mmCIF file as gemmi writes it, N, C-alpha and C atoms, coordinates in Angstrom:
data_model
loop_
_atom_site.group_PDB
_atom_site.id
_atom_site.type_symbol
_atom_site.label_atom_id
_atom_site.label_alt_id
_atom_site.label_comp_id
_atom_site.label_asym_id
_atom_site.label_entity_id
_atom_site.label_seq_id
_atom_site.pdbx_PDB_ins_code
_atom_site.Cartn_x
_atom_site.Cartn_y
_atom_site.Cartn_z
_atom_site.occupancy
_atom_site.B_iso_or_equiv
_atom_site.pdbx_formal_charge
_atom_site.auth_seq_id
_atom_site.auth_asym_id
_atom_site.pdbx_PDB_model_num
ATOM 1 N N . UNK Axp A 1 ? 61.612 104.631 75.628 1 0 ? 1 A 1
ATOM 2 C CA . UNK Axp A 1 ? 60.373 104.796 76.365 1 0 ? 1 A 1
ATOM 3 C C . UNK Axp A 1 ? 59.219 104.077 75.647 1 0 ? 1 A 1
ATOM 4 N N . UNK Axp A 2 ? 58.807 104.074 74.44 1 0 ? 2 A 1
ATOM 5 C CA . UNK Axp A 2 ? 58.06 103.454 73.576 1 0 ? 2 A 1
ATOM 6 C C . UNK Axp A 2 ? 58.12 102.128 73.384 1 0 ? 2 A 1
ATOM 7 N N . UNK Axp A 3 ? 59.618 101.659 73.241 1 0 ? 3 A 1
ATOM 8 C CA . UNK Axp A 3 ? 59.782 100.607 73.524 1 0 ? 3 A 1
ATOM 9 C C . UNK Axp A 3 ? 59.389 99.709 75.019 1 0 ? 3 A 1
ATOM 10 N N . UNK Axp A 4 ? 59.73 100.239 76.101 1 0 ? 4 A 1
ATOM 11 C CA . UNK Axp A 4 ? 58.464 100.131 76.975 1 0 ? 4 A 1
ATOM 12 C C . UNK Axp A 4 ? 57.187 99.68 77.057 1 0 ? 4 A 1
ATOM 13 N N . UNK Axp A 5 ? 56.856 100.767 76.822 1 0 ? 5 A 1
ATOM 14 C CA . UNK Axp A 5 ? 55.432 100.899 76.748 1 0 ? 5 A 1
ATOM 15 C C . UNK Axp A 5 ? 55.207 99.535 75.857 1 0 ? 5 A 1
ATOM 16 N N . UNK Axp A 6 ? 55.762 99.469 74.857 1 0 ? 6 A 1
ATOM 17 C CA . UNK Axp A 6 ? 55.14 97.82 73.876 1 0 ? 6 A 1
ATOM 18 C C . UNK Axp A 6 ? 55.17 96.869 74.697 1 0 ? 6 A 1
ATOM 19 N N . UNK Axp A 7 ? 56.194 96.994 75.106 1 0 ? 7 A 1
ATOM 20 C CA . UNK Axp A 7 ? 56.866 95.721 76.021 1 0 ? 7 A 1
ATOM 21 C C . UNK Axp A 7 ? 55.426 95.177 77.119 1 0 ? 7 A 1
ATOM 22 N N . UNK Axp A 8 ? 55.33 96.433 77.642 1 0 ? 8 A 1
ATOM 23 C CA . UNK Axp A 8 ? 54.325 96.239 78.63 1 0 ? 8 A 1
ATOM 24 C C . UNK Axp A 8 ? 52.611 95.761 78.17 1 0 ? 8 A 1
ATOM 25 N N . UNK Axp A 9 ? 52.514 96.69 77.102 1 0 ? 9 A 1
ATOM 26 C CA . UNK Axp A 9 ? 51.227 96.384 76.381 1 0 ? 9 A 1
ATOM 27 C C . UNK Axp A 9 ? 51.455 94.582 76.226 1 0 ? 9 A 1
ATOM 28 N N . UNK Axp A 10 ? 52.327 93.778 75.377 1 0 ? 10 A 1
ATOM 29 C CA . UNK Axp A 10 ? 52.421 92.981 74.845 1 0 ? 10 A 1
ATOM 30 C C . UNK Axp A 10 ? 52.007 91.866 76.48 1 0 ? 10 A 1
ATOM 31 N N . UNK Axp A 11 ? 53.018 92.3 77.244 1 0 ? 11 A 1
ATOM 32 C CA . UNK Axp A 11 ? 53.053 91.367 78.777 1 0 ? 11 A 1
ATOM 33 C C . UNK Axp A 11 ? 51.677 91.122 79 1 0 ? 11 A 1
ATOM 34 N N . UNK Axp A 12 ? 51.06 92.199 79.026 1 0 ? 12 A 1
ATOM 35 C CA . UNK Axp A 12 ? 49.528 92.156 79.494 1 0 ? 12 A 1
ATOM 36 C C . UNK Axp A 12 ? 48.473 91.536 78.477 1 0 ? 12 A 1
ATOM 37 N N . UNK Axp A 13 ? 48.612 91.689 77.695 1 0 ? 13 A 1
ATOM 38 C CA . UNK Axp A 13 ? 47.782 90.873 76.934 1 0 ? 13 A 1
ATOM 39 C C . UNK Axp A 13 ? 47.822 89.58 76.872 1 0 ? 13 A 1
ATOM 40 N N . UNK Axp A 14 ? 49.333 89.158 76.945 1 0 ? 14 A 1
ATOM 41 C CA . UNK Axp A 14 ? 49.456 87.59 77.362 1 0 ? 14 A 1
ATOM 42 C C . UNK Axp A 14 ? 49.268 86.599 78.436 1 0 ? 14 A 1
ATOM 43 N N . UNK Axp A 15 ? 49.465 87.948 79.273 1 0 ? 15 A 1
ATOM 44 C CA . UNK Axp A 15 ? 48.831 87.695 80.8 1 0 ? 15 A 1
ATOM 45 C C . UNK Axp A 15 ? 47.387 87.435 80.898 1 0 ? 15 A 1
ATOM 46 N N . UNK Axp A 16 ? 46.851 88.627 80.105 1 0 ? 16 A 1
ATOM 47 C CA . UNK Axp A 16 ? 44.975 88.283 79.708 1 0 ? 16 A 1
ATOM 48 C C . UNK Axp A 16 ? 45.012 86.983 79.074 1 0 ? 16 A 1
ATOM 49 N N . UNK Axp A 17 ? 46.049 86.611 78.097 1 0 ? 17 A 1
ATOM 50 C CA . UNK Axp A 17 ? 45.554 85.463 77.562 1 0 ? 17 A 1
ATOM 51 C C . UNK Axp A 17 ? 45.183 83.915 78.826 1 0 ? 17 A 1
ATOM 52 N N . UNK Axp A 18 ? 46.683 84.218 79.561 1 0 ? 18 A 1
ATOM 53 C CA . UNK Axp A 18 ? 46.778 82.815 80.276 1 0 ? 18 A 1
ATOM 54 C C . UNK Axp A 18 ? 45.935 82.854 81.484 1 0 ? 18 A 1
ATOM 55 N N . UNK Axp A 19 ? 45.512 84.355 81.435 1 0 ? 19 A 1
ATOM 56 C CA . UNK Axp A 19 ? 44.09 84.409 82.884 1 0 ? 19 A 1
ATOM 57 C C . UNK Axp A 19 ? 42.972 83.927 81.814 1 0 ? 19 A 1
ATOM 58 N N . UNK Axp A 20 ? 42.588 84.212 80.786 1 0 ? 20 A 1
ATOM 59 C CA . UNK Axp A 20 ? 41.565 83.695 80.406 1 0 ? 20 A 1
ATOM 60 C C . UNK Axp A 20 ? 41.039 82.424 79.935 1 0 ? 20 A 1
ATOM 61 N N . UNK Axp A 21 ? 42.378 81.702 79.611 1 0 ? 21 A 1
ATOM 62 C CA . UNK Axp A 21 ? 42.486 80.136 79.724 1 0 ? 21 A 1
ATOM 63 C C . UNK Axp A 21 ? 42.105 79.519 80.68 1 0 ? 21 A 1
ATOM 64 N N . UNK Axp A 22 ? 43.11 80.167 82.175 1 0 ? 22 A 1
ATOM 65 C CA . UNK Axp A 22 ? 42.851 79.66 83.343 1 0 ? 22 A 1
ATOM 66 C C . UNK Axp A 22 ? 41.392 79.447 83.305 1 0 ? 22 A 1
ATOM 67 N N . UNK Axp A 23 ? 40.982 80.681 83.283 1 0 ? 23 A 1
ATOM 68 C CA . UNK Axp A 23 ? 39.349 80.518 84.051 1 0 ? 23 A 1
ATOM 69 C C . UNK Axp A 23 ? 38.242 79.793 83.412 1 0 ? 23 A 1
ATOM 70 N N . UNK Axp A 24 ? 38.89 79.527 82.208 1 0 ? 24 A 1
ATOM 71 C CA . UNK Axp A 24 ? 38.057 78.794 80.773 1 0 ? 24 A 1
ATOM 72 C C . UNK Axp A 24 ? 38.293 77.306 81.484 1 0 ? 24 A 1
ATOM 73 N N . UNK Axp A 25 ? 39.181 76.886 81.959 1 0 ? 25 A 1
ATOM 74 C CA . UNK Axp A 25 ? 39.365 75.321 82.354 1 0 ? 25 A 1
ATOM 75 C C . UNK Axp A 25 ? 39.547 75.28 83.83 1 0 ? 25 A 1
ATOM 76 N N . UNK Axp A 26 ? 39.345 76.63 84.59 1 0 ? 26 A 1
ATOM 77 C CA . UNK Axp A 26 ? 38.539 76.129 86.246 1 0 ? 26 A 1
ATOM 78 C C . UNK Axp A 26 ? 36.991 76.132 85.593 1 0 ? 26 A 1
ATOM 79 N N . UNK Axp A 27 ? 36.709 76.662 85.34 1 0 ? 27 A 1
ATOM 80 C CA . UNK Axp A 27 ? 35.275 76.801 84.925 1 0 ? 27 A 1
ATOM 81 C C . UNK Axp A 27 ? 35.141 75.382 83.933 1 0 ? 27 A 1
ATOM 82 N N . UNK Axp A 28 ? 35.426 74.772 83.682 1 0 ? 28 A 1
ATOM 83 C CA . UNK Axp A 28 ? 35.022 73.349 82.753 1 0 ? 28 A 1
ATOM 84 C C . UNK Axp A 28 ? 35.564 72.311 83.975 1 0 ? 28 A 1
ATOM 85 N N . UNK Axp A 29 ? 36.341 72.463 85.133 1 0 ? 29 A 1
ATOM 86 C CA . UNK Axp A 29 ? 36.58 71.447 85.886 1 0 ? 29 A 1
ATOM 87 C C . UNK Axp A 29 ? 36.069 71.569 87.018 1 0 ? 29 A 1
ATOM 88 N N . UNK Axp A 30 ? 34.838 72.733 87.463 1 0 ? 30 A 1
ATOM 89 C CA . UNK Axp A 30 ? 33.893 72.965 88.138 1 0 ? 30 A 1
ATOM 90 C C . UNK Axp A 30 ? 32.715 72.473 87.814 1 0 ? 30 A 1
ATOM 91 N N . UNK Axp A 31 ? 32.59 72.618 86.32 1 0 ? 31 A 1
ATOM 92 C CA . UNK Axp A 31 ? 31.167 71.542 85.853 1 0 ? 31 A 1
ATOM 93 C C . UNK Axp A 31 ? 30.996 70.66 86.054 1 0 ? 31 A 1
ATOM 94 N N . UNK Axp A 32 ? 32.518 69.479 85.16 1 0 ? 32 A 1
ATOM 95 C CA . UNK Axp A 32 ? 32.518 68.155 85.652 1 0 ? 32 A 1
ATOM 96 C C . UNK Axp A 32 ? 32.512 67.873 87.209 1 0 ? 32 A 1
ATOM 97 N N . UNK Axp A 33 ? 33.01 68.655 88.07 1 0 ? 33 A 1
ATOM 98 C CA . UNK Axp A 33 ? 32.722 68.253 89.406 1 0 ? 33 A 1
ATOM 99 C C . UNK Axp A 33 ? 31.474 68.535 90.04 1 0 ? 33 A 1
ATOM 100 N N . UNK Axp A 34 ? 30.213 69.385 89.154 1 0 ? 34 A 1
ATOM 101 C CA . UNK Axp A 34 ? 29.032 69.634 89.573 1 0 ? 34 A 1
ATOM 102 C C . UNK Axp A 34 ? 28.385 68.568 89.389 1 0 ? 34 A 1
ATOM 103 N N . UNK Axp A 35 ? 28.81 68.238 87.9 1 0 ? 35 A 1
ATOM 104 C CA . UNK Axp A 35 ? 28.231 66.704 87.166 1 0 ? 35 A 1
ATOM 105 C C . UNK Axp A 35 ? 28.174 65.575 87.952 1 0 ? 35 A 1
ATOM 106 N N . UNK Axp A 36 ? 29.166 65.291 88.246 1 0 ? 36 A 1
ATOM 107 C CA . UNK Axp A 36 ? 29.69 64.22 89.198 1 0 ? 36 A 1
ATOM 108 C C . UNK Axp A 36 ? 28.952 64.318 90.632 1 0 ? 36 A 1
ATOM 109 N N . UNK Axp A 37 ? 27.958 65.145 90.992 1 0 ? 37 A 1
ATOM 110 C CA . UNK Axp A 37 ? 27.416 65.409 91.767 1 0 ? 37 A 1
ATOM 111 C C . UNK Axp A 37 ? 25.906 64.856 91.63 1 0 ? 37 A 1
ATOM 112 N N . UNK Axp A 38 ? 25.451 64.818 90.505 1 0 ? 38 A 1
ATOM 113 C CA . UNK Axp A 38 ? 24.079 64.611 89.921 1 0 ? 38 A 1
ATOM 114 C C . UNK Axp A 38 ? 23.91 62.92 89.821 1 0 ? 38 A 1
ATOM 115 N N . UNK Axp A 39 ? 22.715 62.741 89.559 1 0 ? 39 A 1
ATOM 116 C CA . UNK Axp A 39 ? 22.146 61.901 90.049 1 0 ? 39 A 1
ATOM 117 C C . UNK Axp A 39 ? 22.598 61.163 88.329 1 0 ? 39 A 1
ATOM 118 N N . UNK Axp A 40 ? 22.552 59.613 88.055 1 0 ? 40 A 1
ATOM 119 C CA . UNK Axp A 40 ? 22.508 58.899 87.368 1 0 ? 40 A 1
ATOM 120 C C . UNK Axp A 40 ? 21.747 59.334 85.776 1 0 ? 40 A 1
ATOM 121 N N . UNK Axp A 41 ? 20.248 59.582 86.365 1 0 ? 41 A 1
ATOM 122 C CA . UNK Axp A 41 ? 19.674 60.092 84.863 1 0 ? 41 A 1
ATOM 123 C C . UNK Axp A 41 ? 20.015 61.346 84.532 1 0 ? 41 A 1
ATOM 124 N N . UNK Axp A 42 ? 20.237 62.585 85.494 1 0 ? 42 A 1
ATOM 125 C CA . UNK Axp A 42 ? 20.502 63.819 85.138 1 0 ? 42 A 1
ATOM 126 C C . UNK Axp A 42 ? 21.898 63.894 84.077 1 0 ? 42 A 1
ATOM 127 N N . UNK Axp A 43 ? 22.758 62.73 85.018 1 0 ? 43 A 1
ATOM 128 C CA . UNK Axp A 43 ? 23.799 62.768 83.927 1 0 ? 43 A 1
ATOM 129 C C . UNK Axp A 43 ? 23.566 62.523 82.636 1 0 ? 43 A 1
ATOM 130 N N . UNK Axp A 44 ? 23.149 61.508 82.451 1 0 ? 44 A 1
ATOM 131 C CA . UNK Axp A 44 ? 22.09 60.608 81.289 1 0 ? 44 A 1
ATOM 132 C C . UNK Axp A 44 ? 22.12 62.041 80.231 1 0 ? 44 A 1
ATOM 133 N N . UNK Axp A 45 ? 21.553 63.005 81.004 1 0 ? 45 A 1
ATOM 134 C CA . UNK Axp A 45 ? 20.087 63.86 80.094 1 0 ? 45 A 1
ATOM 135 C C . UNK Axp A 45 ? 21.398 64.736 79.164 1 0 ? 45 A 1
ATOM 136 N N . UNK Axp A 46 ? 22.7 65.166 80.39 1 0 ? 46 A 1
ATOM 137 C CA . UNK Axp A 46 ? 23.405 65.953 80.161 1 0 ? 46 A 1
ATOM 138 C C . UNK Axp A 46 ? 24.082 65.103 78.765 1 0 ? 46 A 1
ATOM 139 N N . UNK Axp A 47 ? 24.305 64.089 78.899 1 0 ? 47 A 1
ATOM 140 C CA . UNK Axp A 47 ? 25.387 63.566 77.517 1 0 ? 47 A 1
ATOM 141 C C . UNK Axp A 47 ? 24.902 63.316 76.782 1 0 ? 47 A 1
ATOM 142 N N . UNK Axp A 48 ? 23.301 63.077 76.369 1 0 ? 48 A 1
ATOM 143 C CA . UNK Axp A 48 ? 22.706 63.228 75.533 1 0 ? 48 A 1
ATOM 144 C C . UNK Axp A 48 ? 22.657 64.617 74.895 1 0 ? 48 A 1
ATOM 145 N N . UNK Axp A 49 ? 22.345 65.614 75.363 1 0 ? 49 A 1
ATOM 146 C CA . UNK Axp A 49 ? 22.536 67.181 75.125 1 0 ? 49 A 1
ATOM 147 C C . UNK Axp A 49 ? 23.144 67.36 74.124 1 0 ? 49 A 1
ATOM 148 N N . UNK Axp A 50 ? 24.481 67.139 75.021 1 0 ? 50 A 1
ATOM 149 C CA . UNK Axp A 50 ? 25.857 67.519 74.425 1 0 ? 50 A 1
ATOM 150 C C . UNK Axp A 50 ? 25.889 66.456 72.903 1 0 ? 50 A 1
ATOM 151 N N . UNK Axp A 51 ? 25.438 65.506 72.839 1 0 ? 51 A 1
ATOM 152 C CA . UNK Axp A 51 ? 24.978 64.696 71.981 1 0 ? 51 A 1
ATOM 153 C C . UNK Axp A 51 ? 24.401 65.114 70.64 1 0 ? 51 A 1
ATOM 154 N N . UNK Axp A 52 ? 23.062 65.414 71.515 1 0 ? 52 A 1
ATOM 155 C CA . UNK Axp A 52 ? 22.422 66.468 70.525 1 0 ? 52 A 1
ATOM 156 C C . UNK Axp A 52 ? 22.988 67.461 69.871 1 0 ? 52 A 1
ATOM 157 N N . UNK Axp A 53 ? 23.642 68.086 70.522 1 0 ? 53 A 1
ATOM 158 C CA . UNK Axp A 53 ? 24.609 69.392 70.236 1 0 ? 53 A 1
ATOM 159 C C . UNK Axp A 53 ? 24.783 69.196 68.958 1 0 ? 53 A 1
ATOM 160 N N . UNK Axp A 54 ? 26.137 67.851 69.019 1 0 ? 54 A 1
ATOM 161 C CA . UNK Axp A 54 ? 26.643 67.71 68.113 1 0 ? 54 A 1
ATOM 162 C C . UNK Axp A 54 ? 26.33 67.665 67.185 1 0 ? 54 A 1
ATOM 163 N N . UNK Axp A 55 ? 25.429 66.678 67.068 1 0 ? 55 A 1
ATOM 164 C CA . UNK Axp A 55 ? 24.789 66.024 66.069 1 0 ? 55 A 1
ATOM 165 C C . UNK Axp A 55 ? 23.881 67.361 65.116 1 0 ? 55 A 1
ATOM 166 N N . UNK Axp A 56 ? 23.061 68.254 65.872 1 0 ? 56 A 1
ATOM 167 C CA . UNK Axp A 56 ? 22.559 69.308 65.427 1 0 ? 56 A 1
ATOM 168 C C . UNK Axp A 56 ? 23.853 69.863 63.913 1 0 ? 56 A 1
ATOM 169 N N . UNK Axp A 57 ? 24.978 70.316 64.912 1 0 ? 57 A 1
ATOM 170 C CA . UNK Axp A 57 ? 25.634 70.97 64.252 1 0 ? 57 A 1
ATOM 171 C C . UNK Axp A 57 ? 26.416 70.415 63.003 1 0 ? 57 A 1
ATOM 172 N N . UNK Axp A 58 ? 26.484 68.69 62.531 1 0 ? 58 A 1
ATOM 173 C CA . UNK Axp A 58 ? 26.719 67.942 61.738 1 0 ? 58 A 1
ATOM 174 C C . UNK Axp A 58 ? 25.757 68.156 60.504 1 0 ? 58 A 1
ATOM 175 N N . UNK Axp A 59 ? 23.881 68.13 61.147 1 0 ? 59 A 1
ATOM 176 C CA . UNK Axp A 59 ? 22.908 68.11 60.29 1 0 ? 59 A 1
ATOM 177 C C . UNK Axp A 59 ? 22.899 69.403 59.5 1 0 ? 59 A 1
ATOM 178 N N . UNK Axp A 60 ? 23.837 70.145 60.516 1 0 ? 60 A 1
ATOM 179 C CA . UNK Axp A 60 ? 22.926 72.004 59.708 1 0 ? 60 A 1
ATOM 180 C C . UNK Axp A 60 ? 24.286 71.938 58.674 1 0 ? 60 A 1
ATOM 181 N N . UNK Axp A 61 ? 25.78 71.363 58.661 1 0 ? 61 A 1
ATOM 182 C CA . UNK Axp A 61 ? 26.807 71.242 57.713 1 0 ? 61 A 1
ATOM 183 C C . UNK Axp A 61 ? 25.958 70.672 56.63 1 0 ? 61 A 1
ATOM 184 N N . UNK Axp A 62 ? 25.421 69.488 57.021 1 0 ? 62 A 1
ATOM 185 C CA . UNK Axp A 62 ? 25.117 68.624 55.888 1 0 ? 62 A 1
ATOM 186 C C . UNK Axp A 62 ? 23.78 69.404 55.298 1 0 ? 62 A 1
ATOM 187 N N . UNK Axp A 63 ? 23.099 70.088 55.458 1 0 ? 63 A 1
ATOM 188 C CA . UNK Axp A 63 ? 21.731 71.503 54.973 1 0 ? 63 A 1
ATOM 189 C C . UNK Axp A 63 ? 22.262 71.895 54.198 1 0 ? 63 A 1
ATOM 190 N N . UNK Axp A 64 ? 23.46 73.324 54.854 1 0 ? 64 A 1
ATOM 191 C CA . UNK Axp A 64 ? 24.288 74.326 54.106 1 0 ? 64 A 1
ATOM 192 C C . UNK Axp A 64 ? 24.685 73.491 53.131 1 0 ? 64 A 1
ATOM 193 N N . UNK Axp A 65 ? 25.159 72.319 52.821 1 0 ? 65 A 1
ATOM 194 C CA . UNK Axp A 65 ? 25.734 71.645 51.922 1 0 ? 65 A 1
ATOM 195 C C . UNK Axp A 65 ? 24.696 71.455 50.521 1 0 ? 65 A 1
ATOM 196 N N . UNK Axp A 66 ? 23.702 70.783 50.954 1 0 ? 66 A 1
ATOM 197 C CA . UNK Axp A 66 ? 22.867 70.47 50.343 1 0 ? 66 A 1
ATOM 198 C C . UNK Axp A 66 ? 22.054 71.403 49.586 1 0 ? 66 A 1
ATOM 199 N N . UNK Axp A 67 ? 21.629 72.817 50.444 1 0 ? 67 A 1
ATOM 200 C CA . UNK Axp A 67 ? 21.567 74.17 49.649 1 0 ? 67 A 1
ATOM 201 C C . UNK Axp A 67 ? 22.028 74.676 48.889 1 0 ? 67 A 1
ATOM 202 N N . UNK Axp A 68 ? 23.854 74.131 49.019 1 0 ? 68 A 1
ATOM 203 C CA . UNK Axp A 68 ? 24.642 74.847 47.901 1 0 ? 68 A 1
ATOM 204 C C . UNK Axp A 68 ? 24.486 74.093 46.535 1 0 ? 68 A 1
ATOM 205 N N . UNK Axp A 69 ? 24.286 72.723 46.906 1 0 ? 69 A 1
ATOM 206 C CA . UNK Axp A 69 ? 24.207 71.634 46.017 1 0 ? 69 A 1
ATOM 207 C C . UNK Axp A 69 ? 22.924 72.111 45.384 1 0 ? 69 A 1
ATOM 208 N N . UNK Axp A 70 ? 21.778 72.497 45.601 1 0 ? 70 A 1
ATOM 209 C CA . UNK Axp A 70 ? 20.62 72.336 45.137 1 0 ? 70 A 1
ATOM 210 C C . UNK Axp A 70 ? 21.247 73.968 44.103 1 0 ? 70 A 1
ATOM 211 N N . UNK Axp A 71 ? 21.564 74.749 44.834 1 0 ? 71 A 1
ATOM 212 C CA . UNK Axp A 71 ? 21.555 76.521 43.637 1 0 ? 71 A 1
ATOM 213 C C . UNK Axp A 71 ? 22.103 75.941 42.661 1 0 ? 71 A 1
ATOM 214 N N . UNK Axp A 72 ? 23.195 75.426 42.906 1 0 ? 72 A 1
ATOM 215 C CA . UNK Axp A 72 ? 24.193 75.11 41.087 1 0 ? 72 A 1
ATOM 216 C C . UNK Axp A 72 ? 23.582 74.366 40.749 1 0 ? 72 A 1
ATOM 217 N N . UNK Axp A 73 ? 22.326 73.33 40.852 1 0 ? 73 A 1
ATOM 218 C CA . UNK Axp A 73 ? 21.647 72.371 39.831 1 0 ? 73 A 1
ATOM 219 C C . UNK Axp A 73 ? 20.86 73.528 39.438 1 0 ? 73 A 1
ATOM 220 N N . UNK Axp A 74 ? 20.382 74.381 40.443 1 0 ? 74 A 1
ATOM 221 C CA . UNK Axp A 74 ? 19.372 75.264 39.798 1 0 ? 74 A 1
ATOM 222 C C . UNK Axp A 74 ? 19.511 76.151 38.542 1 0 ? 74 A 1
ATOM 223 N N . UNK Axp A 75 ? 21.212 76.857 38.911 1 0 ? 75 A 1
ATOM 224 C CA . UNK Axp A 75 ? 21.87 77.752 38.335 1 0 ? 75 A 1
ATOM 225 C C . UNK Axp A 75 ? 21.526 76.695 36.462 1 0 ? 75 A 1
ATOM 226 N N . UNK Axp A 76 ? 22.339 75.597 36.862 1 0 ? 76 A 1
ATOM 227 C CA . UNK Axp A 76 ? 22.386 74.806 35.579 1 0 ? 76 A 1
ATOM 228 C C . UNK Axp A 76 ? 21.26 74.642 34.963 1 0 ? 76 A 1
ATOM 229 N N . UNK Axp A 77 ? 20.51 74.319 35.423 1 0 ? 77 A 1
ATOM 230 C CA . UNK Axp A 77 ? 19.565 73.932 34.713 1 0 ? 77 A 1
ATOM 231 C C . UNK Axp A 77 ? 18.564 74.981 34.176 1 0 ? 77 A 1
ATOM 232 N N . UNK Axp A 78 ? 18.942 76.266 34.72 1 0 ? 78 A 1
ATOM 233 C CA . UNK Axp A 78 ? 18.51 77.72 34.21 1 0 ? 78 A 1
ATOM 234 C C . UNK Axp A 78 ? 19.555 77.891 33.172 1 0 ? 78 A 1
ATOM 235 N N . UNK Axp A 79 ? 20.411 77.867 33.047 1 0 ? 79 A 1
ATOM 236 C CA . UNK Axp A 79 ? 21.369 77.95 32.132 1 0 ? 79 A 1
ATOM 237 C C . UNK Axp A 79 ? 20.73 76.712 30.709 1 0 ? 79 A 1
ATOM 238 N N . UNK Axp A 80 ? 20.389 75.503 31.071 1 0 ? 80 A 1
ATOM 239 C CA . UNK Axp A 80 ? 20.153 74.697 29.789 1 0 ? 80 A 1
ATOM 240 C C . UNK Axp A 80 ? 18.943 75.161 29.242 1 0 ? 80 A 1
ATOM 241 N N . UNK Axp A 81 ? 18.009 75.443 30.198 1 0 ? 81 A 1
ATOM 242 C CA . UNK Axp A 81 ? 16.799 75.686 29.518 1 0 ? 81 A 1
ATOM 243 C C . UNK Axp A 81 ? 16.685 76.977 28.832 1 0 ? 81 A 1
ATOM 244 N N . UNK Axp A 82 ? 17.445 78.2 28.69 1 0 ? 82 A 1
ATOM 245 C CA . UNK Axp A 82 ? 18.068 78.801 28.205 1 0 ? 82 A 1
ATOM 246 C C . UNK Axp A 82 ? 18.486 78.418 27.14 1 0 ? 82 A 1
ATOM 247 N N . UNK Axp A 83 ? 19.686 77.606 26.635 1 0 ? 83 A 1
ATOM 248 C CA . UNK Axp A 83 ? 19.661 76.892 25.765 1 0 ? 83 A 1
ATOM 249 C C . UNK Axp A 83 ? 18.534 76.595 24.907 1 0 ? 83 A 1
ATOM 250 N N . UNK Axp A 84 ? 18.571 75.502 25.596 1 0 ? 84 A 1
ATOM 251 C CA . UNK Axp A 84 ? 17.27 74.779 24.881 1 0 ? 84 A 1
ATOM 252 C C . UNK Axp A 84 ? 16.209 76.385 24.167 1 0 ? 84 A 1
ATOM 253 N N . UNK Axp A 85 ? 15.622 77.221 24.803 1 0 ? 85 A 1
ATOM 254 C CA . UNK Axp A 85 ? 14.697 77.797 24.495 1 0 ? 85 A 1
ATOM 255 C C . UNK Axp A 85 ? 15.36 78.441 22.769 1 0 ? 85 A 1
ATOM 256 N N . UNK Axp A 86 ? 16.727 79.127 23.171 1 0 ? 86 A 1
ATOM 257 C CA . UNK Axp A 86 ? 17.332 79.289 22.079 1 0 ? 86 A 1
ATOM 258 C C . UNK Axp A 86 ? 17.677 78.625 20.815 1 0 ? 86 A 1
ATOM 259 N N . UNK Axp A 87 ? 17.916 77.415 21.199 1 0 ? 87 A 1
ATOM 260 C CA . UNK Axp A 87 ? 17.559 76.539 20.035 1 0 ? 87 A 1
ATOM 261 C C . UNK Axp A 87 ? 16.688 76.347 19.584 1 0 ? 87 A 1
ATOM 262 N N . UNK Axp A 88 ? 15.472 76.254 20.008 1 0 ? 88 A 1
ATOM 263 C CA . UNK Axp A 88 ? 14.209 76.32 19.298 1 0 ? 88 A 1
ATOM 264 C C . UNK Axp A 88 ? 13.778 77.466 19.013 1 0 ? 88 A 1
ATOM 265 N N . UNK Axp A 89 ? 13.973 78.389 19.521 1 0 ? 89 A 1
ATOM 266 C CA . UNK Axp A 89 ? 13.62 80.27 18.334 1 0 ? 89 A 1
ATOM 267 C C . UNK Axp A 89 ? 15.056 79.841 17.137 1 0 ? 89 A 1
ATOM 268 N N . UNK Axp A 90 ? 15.601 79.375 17.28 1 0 ? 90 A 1
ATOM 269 C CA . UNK Axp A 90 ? 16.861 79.819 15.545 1 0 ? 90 A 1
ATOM 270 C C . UNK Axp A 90 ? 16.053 79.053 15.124 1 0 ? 90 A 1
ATOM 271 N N . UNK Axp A 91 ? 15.829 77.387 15.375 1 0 ? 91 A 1
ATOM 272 C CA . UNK Axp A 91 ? 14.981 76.572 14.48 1 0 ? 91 A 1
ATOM 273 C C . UNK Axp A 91 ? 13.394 76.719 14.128 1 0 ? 91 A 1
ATOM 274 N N . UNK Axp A 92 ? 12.746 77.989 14.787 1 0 ? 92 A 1
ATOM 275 C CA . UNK Axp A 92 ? 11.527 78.934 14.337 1 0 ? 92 A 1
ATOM 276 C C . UNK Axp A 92 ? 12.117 79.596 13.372 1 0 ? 92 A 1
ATOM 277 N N . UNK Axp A 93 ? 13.29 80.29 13.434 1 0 ? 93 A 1
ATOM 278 C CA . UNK Axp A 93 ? 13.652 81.509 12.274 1 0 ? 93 A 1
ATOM 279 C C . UNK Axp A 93 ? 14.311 80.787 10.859 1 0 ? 93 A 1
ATOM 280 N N . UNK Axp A 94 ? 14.337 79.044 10.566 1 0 ? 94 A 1
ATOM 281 C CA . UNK Axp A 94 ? 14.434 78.639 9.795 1 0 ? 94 A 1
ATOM 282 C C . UNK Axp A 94 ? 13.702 78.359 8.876 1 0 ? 94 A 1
């Protein structure tokens, strides 16, 4: 009986899966056919967008990147001057 019941749980969820695909790619082949409807520049505006999109999401990688890059120079260079400060109090206590 349990065994069942999995059986069935499992069916349905896969079933959710391939209904939710479906509707993920009628719904993306309803756009392009809305698209295809629009006028020359509207299209224009749209692939630029999507353009933008991208490109946005390249610049904010290359940020996060650059943030991380900037803490560990920071980290370091809190760390030398540290140093450094220490070396010059032993060479005071000489």
């Amino acid at each position: 009986k349990e065994y069942y019941r999995e059986a069935l749980k499992v069916v349905r969820e896969e079933n959710q899966k391939l209904f939710d695909r479906h509707m993920k790619l009628l719904s993306e082949e309803a756009l392009k056919n809305a698209v295809g409807y629009l006028d020359k520049n509207c299209r224009r505006e749209i692939e630029e967008n999507e353009w933008l999109k991208e490109e946005v999401k390249i610049y904010r990688k290359e940020e996060s990147d650059l943030k991380a890059s900037v803490k560990l120079l920071e980290e370091e260079n809190t760390s030398l001057v540290a140093k450094l400060i220490d070396t010059k109090l032993q060479h005071l206590r000489l």
